[in-house]
Amino acid sequence: AQSVTQLDSHVSVSEGTPVLLRCNYSSSYSPSLFWYVQHPNKGLQLLLKYTSAATLVKGINGFEAEFKKSETSFHLTKPSAHMSDAAEYFCVVSDRGGGYQKVTFGTGTKLQVIP
Amino acid sequence: DVKVTQSSRYLVKRTGEKVFLECVQDMDHENMFWYRQDPGLGLRLIYFSYDVKMKEKGDIPEGYSVSREKKERFSLILESASTNQTSMYLCASRIQGGTEAFFGQGTRLTVV
């Protein structure tokens, strides 16, 4: 079975402070993991992806995530939040369970950045 | 750049109407997907298609059907729209065997 849990539906940070968006996953196979961002009234944009190479993955706009198999986690971080980071973020797991590439989205985390 | 285009950004339809949502991709991707996005529920897969004329049910197919007559186009059909189908609908495409999906801008459908 495949699932993904985003532990916080809303996160609020001050501009210039670190961002941590938490994601835990479950997969019976070797998963690929993604973070997507969705700005208001926009489509989804890929931030970064893990596909069994380096466990620390760097993405766009200064974001990074670390794949921790022992903790089944893929948390998204950024050292210093910008106002433009305010958006909704989705953690996604993908594996080949059942013979095809199944994809499951988390329920999303809305990031608010306070000036 | 991959471009996934959904024909409408906003639609308002009446209960009982037949509704067509169109999606076109320009990168010759084999796989295409339809999701609906609702607050607090994330994206849920309605249907997907591995290739032309192929379709598979996703997690919430009830009340929907799809059509894939050409590789670049994947249509979502609401046979008889209901108010509980008011939602944001997102189309995506992906190369066969790939891991990254590319998304359209979404169609916000309101059924009144």
XYZ file of C-alpha atoms in Angstrom:
227
model
C 0.000 0.000 0.000
C 1.104 3.535 -0.675
C 0.293 6.618 1.366
C 1.676 10.012 2.267
C 0.987 12.127 5.336
C 1.669 15.814 5.590
C 1.695 16.445 9.278
C 0.718 20.123 9.213
C -2.120 21.623 7.207
C -0.877 25.171 7.925
C 2.577 26.502 8.783
C 3.312 30.116 9.577
C 6.845 31.550 9.665
C 8.367 35.006 9.765
C 10.275 36.254 6.753
C 13.949 35.335 7.063
C 13.378 32.388 9.423
C 13.741 28.696 8.521
C 10.961 26.691 6.911
C 10.175 23.068 7.782
C 7.310 21.247 6.074
C 6.931 17.685 7.246
C 6.082 14.637 5.158
C 5.961 10.937 6.045
C 5.300 8.229 3.501
C 4.488 4.560 3.269
C 5.448 2.373 0.343
C 5.972 -1.345 -0.164
C 8.397 -0.670 -3.007
C 11.335 1.633 -3.659
C 9.540 4.938 -3.920
C 10.197 8.156 -5.718
C 9.294 11.221 -3.694
C 8.455 14.735 -4.814
C 7.525 18.127 -3.489
C 5.285 20.337 -5.600
C 4.334 23.932 -4.937
C 1.108 25.647 -5.946
C 0.853 29.410 -5.800
C -2.621 30.952 -5.665
C -4.526 30.471 -8.925
C -1.576 28.694 -10.508
C -0.828 25.118 -11.534
C 1.539 22.796 -9.686
C 5.263 23.275 -10.097
C 7.870 20.672 -9.228
C 10.219 21.848 -6.463
C 12.401 18.773 -6.179
C 12.430 14.994 -6.498
C 14.131 11.977 -4.990
C 14.567 8.931 -7.226
C 17.036 6.676 -5.330
C 20.187 8.712 -5.915
C 21.546 11.122 -3.284
C 19.368 11.249 -0.180
C 19.736 15.023 0.187
C 17.967 16.617 -2.715
C 18.271 20.264 -3.674
C 15.475 21.959 -5.531
C 14.534 25.329 -6.905
C 14.277 28.554 -4.911
C 16.622 27.358 -2.161
C 14.489 24.436 -1.007
C 15.901 21.040 -0.154
C 14.646 17.757 1.259
C 16.272 14.737 2.828
C 15.080 11.195 2.218
C 15.301 9.215 5.473
C 14.334 5.615 4.899
C 14.597 4.643 8.567
C 12.108 7.358 9.494
C 10.061 7.086 6.264
C 10.275 10.849 6.011
C 10.935 13.409 3.292
C 10.742 16.779 5.018
C 11.100 19.986 3.021
C 13.331 22.746 4.367
C 14.599 26.190 3.479
C 17.056 28.200 5.581
C 15.355 31.570 5.140
C 11.755 32.177 4.089
C 10.824 34.807 1.514
C 7.435 36.393 1.045
C 7.249 34.746 -2.376
C 7.363 31.309 -0.715
C 3.786 31.726 0.535
C 1.927 28.943 -1.255
C 0.568 25.453 -0.790
C 3.040 22.571 -0.845
C 2.298 18.959 -1.712
C 4.383 15.916 -0.887
C 3.970 13.101 -3.409
C 4.979 9.437 -3.370
C 5.256 7.284 -6.463
C 6.102 3.599 -6.806
C 5.529 0.674 -9.131
C 3.161 -1.190 -6.862
C 0.591 -3.212 -8.767
C 2.640 -3.146 -11.956
C 2.219 0.511 -12.843
C 3.560 3.798 -11.562
C 1.032 4.753 -8.910
C 1.130 8.268 -7.521
C -0.371 9.539 -4.279
C -0.557 13.158 -3.164
C -0.543 14.413 0.381
C -3.306 16.697 1.567
C -1.096 19.765 1.317
C 0.510 22.288 3.675
C -0.263 25.973 3.340
C 2.760 28.092 4.114
C 2.160 31.610 5.378
C 5.107 34.002 5.510
C 4.720 36.933 7.875
C 6.609 40.155 7.062
C 9.282 23.258 -21.969
C 6.434 20.852 -21.545
C 3.108 22.514 -21.926
C -0.126 21.067 -20.592
C -3.105 23.182 -21.539
C -6.577 22.917 -20.083
C -9.245 24.447 -22.257
C -10.976 26.491 -19.554
C -9.811 28.163 -16.343
C -13.324 28.644 -14.999
C -16.604 26.905 -15.807
C -20.082 27.209 -14.375
C -22.554 24.453 -15.261
C -26.028 23.449 -14.154
C -26.918 20.261 -12.344
C -27.618 17.481 -14.822
C -25.604 18.960 -17.671
C -23.006 16.899 -19.516
C -19.629 18.566 -19.051
C -16.429 18.126 -21.035
C -13.052 19.161 -19.664
C -10.295 19.101 -22.257
C -6.559 18.716 -21.771
C -3.840 18.879 -24.415
C -0.093 18.255 -24.023
C 2.571 19.053 -26.556
C 5.433 16.731 -25.574
C 4.249 13.409 -26.980
C 3.810 11.973 -23.481
C 2.180 8.569 -23.282
C 0.658 8.963 -19.815
C -2.061 11.443 -18.931
C -4.007 11.965 -15.715
C -7.050 13.741 -14.330
C -7.151 14.798 -10.681
C -9.563 16.800 -8.612
C -8.302 19.051 -5.852
C -10.410 19.875 -2.816
C -9.389 21.776 0.344
C -7.952 19.475 2.962
C -8.013 16.454 0.628
C -5.084 17.183 -1.651
C -5.215 15.824 -5.188
C -7.197 12.673 -5.835
C -6.816 10.653 -9.011
C -9.981 10.275 -11.081
C -8.721 8.465 -14.195
C -5.474 7.928 -16.014
C -4.420 6.761 -19.433
C -1.230 4.955 -20.373
C -1.626 5.489 -24.073
C -4.101 6.220 -26.805
C -7.469 4.539 -26.261
C -6.296 3.132 -22.925
C -7.819 4.170 -19.625
C -7.725 3.060 -16.027
C -9.849 4.061 -13.054
C -8.162 6.017 -10.338
C -9.284 6.378 -6.762
C -12.541 8.299 -7.343
C -13.926 7.464 -10.819
C -17.614 7.477 -9.915
C -19.601 10.010 -11.920
C -16.802 10.524 -14.451
C -15.624 9.015 -17.708
C -12.696 9.805 -19.994
C -11.728 9.699 -23.631
C -8.267 9.424 -25.206
C -8.685 9.234 -28.980
C -5.438 11.049 -29.729
C -2.151 10.918 -27.860
C -2.053 14.614 -27.093
C -5.622 14.979 -25.817
C -7.292 13.558 -22.717
C -10.891 14.520 -22.008
C -12.745 14.225 -18.724
C -16.511 13.853 -18.993
C -19.095 14.439 -16.315
C -22.106 12.560 -17.665
C -24.602 14.372 -15.431
C -23.009 17.090 -13.345
C -23.859 17.285 -9.669
C -23.079 19.918 -7.047
C -20.618 17.594 -5.304
C -18.485 17.716 -8.437
C -17.775 21.391 -7.845
C -13.988 21.370 -7.587
C -10.656 22.273 -9.142
C -9.697 19.790 -11.857
C -6.072 19.295 -12.790
C -4.687 17.468 -15.810
C -1.146 16.098 -15.947
C 1.068 14.281 -18.407
C 4.173 12.140 -18.050
C 6.532 10.297 -20.321
C 6.156 6.510 -20.206
C 8.413 5.161 -17.442
C 9.135 8.638 -16.156
C 8.639 9.833 -12.613
C 7.837 13.518 -13.016
C 4.376 14.668 -14.039
C 3.671 18.056 -15.624
C 0.484 19.847 -14.694
C -1.923 22.174 -16.401
C -3.193 25.352 -14.777
C -6.407 23.745 -13.632
C -10.099 24.230 -14.340
C -12.285 25.488 -11.542
C -15.710 23.964 -12.127
C -18.773 25.168 -10.272
C -21.979 23.167 -10.593
C -25.087 25.086 -9.574
